[in-house]
Coordinates of C-alpha atoms and ligand atoms in Angstrom, one line a residue:
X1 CA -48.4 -123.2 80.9
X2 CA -49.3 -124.3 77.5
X3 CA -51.1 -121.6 76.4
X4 CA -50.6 -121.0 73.0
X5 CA -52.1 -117.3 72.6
X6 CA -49.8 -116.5 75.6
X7 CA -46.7 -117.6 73.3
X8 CA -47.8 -115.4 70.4
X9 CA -47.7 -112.6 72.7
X10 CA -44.4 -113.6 74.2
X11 CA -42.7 -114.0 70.6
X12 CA -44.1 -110.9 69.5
X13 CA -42.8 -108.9 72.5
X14 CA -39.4 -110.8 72.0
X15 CA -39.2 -109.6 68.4
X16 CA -40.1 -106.2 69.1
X17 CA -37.9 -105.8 71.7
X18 CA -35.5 -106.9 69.5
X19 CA -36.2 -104.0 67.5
X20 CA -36.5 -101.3 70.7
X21 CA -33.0 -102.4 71.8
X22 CA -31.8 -101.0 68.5
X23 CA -33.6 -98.2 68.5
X24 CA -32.7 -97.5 72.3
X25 CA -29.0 -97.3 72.1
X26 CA -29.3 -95.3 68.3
X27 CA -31.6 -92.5 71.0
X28 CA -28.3 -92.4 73.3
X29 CA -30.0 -95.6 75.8
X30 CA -27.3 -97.1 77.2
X31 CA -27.0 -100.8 75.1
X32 CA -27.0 -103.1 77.5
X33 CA -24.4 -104.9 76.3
X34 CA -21.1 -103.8 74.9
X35 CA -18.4 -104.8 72.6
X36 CA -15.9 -107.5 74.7
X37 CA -18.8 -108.6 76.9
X38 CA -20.1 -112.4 77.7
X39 CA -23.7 -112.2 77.5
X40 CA -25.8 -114.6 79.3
X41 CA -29.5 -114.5 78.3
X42 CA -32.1 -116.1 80.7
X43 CA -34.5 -117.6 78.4
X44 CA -38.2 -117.8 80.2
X45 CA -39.2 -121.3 79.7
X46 CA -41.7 -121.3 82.2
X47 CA -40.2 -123.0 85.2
X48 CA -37.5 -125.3 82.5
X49 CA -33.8 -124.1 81.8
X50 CA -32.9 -122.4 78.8
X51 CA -29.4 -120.2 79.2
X52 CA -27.3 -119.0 76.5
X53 CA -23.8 -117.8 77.3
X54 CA -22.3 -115.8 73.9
X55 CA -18.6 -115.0 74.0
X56 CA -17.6 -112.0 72.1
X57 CA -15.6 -113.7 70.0
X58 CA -19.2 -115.0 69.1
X59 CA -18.7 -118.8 70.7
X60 CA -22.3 -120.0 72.1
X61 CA -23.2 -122.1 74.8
X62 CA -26.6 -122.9 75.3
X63 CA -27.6 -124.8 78.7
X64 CA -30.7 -126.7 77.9
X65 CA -34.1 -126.2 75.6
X66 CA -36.9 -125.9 77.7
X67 CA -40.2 -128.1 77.2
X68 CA -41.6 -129.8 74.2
X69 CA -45.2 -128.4 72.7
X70 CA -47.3 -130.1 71.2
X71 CA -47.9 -126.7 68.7
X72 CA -45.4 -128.3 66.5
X73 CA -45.5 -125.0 63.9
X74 CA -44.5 -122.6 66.4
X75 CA -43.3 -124.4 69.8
X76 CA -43.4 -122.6 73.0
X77 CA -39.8 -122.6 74.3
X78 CA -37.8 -123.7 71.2
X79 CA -39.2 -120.2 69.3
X80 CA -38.9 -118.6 72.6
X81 CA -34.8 -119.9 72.5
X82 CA -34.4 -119.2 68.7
X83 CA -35.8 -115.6 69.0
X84 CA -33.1 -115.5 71.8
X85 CA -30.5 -116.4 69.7
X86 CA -32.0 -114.3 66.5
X87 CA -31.2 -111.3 68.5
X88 CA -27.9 -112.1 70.3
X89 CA -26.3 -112.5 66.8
X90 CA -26.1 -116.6 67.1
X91 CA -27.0 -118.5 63.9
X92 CA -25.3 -122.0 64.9
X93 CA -25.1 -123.1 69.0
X94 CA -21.7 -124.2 69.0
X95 CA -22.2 -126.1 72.0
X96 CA -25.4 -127.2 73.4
X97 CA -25.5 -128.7 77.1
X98 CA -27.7 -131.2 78.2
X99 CA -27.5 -130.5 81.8
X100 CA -30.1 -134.1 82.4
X101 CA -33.0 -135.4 80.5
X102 CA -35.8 -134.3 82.2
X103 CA -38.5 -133.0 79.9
X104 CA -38.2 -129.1 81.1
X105 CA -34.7 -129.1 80.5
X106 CA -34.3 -131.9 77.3
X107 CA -37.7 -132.0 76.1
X108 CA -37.2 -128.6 73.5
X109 CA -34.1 -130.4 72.2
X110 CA -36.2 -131.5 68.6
X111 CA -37.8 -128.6 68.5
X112 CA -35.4 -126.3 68.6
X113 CA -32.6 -127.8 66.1
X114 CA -35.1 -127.6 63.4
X115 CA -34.8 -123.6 64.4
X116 CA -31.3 -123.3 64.6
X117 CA -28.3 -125.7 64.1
X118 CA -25.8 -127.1 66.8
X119 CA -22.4 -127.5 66.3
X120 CA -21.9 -129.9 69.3
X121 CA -24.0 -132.0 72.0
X122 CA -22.5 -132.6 75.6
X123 CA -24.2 -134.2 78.3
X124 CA -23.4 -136.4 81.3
X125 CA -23.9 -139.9 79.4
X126 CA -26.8 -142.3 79.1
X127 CA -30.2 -141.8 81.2
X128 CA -31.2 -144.6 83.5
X129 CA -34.0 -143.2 85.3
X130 CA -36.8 -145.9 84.6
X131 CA -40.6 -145.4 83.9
X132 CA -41.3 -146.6 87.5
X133 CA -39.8 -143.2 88.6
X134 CA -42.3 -140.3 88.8
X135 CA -42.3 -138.6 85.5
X136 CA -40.3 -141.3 84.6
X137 CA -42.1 -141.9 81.0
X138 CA -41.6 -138.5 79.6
X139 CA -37.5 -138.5 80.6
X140 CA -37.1 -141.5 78.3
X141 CA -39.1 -140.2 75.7
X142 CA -37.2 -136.8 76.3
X143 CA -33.7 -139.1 75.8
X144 CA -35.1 -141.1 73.0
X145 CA -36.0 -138.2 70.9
X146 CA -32.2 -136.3 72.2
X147 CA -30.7 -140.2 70.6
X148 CA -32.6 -139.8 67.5
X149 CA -31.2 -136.0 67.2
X150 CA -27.5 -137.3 67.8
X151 CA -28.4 -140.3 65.2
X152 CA -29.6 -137.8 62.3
X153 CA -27.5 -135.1 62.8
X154 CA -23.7 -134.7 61.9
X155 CA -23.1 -132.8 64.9
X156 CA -20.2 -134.1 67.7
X157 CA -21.5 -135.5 70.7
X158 CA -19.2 -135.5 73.9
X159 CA -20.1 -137.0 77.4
X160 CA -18.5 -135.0 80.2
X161 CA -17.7 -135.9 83.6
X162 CA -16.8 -134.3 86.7
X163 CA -13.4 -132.2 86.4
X164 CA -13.4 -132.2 82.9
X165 CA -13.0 -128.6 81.3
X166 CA -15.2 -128.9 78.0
X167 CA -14.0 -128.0 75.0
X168 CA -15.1 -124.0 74.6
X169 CA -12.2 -121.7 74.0
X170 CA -13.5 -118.0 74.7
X171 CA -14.4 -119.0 78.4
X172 CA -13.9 -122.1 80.6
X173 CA -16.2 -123.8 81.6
X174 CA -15.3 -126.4 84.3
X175 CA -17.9 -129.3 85.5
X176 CA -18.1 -129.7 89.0
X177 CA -21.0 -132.6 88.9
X178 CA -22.6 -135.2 86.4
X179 CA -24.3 -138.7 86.2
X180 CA -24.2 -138.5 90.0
X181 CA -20.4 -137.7 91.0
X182 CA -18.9 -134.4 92.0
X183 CA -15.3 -133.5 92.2
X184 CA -13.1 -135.1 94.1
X185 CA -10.8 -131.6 95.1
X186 CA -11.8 -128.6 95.8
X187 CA -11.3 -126.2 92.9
X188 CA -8.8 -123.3 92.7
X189 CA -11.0 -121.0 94.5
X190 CA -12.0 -123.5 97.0
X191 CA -10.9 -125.1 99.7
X192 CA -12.6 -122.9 102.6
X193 CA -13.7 -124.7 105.7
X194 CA -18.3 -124.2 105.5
X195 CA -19.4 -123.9 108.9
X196 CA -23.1 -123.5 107.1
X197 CA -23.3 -127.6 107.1
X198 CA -23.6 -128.0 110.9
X199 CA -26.9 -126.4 110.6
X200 CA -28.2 -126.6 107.4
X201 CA -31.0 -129.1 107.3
X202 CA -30.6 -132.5 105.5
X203 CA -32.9 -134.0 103.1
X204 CA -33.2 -137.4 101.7
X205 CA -31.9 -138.1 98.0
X206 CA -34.4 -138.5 95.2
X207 CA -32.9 -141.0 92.8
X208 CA -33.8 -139.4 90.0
X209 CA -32.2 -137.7 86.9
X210 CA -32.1 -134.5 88.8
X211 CA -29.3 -135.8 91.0
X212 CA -27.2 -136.7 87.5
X213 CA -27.4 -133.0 86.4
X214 CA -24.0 -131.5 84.7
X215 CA -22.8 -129.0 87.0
X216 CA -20.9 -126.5 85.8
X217 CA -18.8 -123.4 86.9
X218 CA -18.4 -120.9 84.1
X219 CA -15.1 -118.4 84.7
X220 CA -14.7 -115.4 82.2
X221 CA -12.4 -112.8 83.2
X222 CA -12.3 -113.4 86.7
X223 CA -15.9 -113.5 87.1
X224 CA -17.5 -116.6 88.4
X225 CA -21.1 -118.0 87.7
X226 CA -22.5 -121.1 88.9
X227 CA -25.3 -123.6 87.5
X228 CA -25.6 -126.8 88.8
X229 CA -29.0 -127.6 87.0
X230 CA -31.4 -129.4 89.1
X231 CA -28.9 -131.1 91.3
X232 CA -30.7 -132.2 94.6
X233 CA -30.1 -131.1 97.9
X234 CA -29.1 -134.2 98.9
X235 CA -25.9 -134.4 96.6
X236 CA -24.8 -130.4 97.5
X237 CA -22.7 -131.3 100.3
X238 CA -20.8 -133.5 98.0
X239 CA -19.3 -130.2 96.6
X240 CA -19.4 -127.5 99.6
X241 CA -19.6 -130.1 102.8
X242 CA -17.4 -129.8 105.3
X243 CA -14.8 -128.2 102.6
X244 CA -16.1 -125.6 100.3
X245 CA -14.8 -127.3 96.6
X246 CA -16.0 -124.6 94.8
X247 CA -15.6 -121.2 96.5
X248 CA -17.1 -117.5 96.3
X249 CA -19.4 -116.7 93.1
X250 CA -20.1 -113.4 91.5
X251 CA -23.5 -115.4 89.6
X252 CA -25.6 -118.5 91.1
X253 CA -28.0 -119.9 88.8
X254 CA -30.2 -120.8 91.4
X255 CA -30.6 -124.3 91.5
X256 CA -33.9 -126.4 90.1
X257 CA -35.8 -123.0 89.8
X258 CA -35.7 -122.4 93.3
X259 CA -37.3 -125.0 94.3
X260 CA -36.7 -125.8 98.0
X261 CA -35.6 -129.3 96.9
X262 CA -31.9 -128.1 96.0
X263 CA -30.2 -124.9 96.8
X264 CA -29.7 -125.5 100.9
X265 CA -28.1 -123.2 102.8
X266 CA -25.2 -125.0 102.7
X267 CA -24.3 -124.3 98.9
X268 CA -25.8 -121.0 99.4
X269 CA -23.7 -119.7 102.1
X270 CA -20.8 -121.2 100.6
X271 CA -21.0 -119.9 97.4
X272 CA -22.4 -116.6 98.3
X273 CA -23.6 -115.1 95.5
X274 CA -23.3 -111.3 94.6
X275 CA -26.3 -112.0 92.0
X276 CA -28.7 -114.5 91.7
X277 CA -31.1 -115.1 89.4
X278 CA -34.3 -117.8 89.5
X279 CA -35.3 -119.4 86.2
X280 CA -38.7 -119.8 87.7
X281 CA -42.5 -120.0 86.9
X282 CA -45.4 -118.1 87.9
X283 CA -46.2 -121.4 89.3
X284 CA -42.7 -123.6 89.6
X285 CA -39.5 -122.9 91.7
X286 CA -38.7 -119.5 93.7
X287 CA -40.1 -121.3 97.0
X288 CA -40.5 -118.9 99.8
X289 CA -37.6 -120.7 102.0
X290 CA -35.8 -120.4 98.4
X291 CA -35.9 -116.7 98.8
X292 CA -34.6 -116.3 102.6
X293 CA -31.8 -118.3 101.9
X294 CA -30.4 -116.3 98.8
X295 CA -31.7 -112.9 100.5
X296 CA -29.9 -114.4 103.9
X297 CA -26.7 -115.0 101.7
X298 CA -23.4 -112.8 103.0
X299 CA -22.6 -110.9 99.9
X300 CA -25.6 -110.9 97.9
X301 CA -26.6 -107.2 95.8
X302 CA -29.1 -108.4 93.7
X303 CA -31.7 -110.9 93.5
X304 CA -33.3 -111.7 89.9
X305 CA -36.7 -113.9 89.2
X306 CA -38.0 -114.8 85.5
X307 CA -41.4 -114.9 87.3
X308 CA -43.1 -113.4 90.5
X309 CA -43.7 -116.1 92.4
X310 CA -47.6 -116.1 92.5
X311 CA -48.0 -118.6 95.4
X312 CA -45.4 -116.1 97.3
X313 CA -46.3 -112.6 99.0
X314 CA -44.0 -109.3 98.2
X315 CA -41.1 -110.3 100.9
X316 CA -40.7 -113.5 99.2
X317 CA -40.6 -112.1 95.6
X318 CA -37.3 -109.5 94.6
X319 CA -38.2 -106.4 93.5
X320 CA -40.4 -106.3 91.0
X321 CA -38.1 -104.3 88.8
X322 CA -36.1 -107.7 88.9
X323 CA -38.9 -109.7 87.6
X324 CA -39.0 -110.5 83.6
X325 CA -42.6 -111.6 83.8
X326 CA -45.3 -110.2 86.5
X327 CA -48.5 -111.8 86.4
X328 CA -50.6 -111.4 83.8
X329 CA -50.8 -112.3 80.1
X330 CA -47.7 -114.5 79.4
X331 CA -44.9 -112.3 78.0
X332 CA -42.1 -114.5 77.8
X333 CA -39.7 -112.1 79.0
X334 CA -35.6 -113.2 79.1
X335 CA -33.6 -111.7 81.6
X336 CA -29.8 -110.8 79.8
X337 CA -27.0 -110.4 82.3
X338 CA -23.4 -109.3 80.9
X339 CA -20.0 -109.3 82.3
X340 CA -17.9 -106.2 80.6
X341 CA -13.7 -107.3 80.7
X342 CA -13.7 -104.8 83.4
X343 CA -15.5 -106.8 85.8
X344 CA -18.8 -104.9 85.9
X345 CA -21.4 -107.3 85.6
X346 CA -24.8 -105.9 84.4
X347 CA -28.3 -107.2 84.5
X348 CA -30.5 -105.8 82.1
X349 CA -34.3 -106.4 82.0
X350 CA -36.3 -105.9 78.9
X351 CA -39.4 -105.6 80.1
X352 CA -38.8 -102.2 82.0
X353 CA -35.7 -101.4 79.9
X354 CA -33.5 -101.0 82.7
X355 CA -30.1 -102.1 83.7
X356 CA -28.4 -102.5 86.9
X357 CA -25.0 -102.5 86.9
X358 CA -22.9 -104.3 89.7
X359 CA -19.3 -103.0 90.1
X360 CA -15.9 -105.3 90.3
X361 CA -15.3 -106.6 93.8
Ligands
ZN1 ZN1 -36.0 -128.6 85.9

């Protein structure tokens, strides 16, 4: 994962696709992205998080950093992020979500604010996972070095809870989980009886950071997208069992990169996605049982992966136009998904140029 010719490559493809998009839409290419649009770029991070959302008023969110590297000249995923935001148009995150402090998802924090400023940290309050946990060492240095951040910076730092709204003007984002809790209510779009949890199988919790993840429901327009992290399977029927809280989406973030420890069928089928997308690995997330669920899903038209899933055969990888990264030399291929005010959502994939577009419902 840490290889560091890989990430030259990647950088350099970033860069220059910076430079193709241009060119593409001055040839007559359709941009993939138009004035009035939220774009949403899927950073790859190689099995971490890393999602910006940019308003077109030009308000940022960014959901997570990715891992640290120990290349402290040019880090993996904070370069990858920065090159990100280089060609979206961001110069300051105005908001930077911590979703928990696991090192795939905190651990790029450093990194990447000596690349690009933030205007604001959120996160769901204090870690207490110990060292005795698994990987338990690495989330306290990941929260140490997010305290000393907060410390030497002049940025504001909010802690969020469940049913808060936070604080972002040119879309709302909502939080449906942190530090453990979930709402208490269904939201607006809830409230739908889930006759997935009868048969959807249970699994024990893990008592771990993952469980504390922010989740978050992102509205703009009246298009929905979901990311709750790496919240567990255990705590999903806390938001969609035996009441649906948080209804129908037009976008799931698949949860904890696919990984078959979260996204049950339960939330699946509730939330029934019209698109998905997988911030997976070659190697992490997009499980096999993963893919059925999402494929299985009522109202799903398009399944997106960062990765192929190399462990996984062809029926339980999307198509490989929908994959950012085949395997190979690592490219570091984002996936950029934007929602037009009409409605029409569009997923656009750099490596192959194309974009699928997916009309209102
Ligand atoms: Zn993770």
């Amino acid at each position: 994962m840490r290889n560091l010719k890989g990430w030259s490559v990647g950088l350099a493809m970033l860069l220059a696709m910076a430079g193709v998009a241009k060119t593409g839409a001055a040839q007559g290419a359709k941009p993939a992205a138009g004035k009035g649009d939220l774009r949403v770029y899927f950073v790859d991070v190689e099995g971490g998080q890393s999602t910006l959302f940019v308003a077109p008023s030009g308000e940022s969110m960014l959901v997570d950093t990715g891992s640290p590297d120990r290349n402290t000249v040019t880090p993996r995923d904070a370069s990858r992020i920065a090159a990100v935001c280089k060609l979206a148009g961001v110069t300051k995150i105005d908001n930077l979500v911590i979703t928990h402090y696991h090192s795939d998802h905190v651990g790029g924090l450093p990194q990447l604010v000596a690349l690009v400023p933030v205007g604001r940290f959120i996160d769901h309050g204090p870690n207490t996972e110990g060292a005795e946990v698994q990987g338990g060492a690495s989330t306290i240095a990941g929260y140490d070095a997010y305290q000393k951040v907060l410390a030497d910076t002049k940025a504001d730092h909010l802690t969020v809870h469940p049913g808060d709204f936070l604080p972002i003007k040119a879309f709302k984002v909502e939080v449906v989980s942190g530090n453990g809790d979930v709402i208490a209510k269904p939201l607006a779009a809830g409230g739908q009886p889930n006759p997935a949890c009868d048969t959807s199988p249970k699994k024990d919790p893990e008592g771990d950071e993952n469980e504390r993840s922010l989740g978050m429901v992102i509205t703009f327009g009246k298009t929905r997208i979901l990311d709750l992290g790496d919240l567990t399977w255990a705590k999903e029927p806390g938001l969609v069992c035996p009441v649906n809280k948080l209804g129908k989406f037009d976008v799931y973030v698949a949860s904890h990169h696919g990984l078959d420890r979260s996204g049950s069928p339960a939330l699946v089928d509730a939330v029934a996605p019209r698109i998905a997308v997988i911030d997976n690995s070659g190697r992490k997330g997009a499980a096999a049982t993963t893919i059925d669920t999402i494929k299985g899903s009522s109202r799903l038209e398009g399944l997106w992966q960062l990765h192929t899933a190399e462990g996984n055969d062809a029926a339980h990888n999307t198509d490989e136009s929908h994959i950012a990264n085949l395997p190979g030399p690592d490219a570091g291929n984002y996936l950029e998904l934007a929602v037009h005010p009409s409605g029409v959502i569009s997923v656009t994939n750099p490596r192959t140029g194309n974009t699928v577009d997916y009309p209102t419902k």
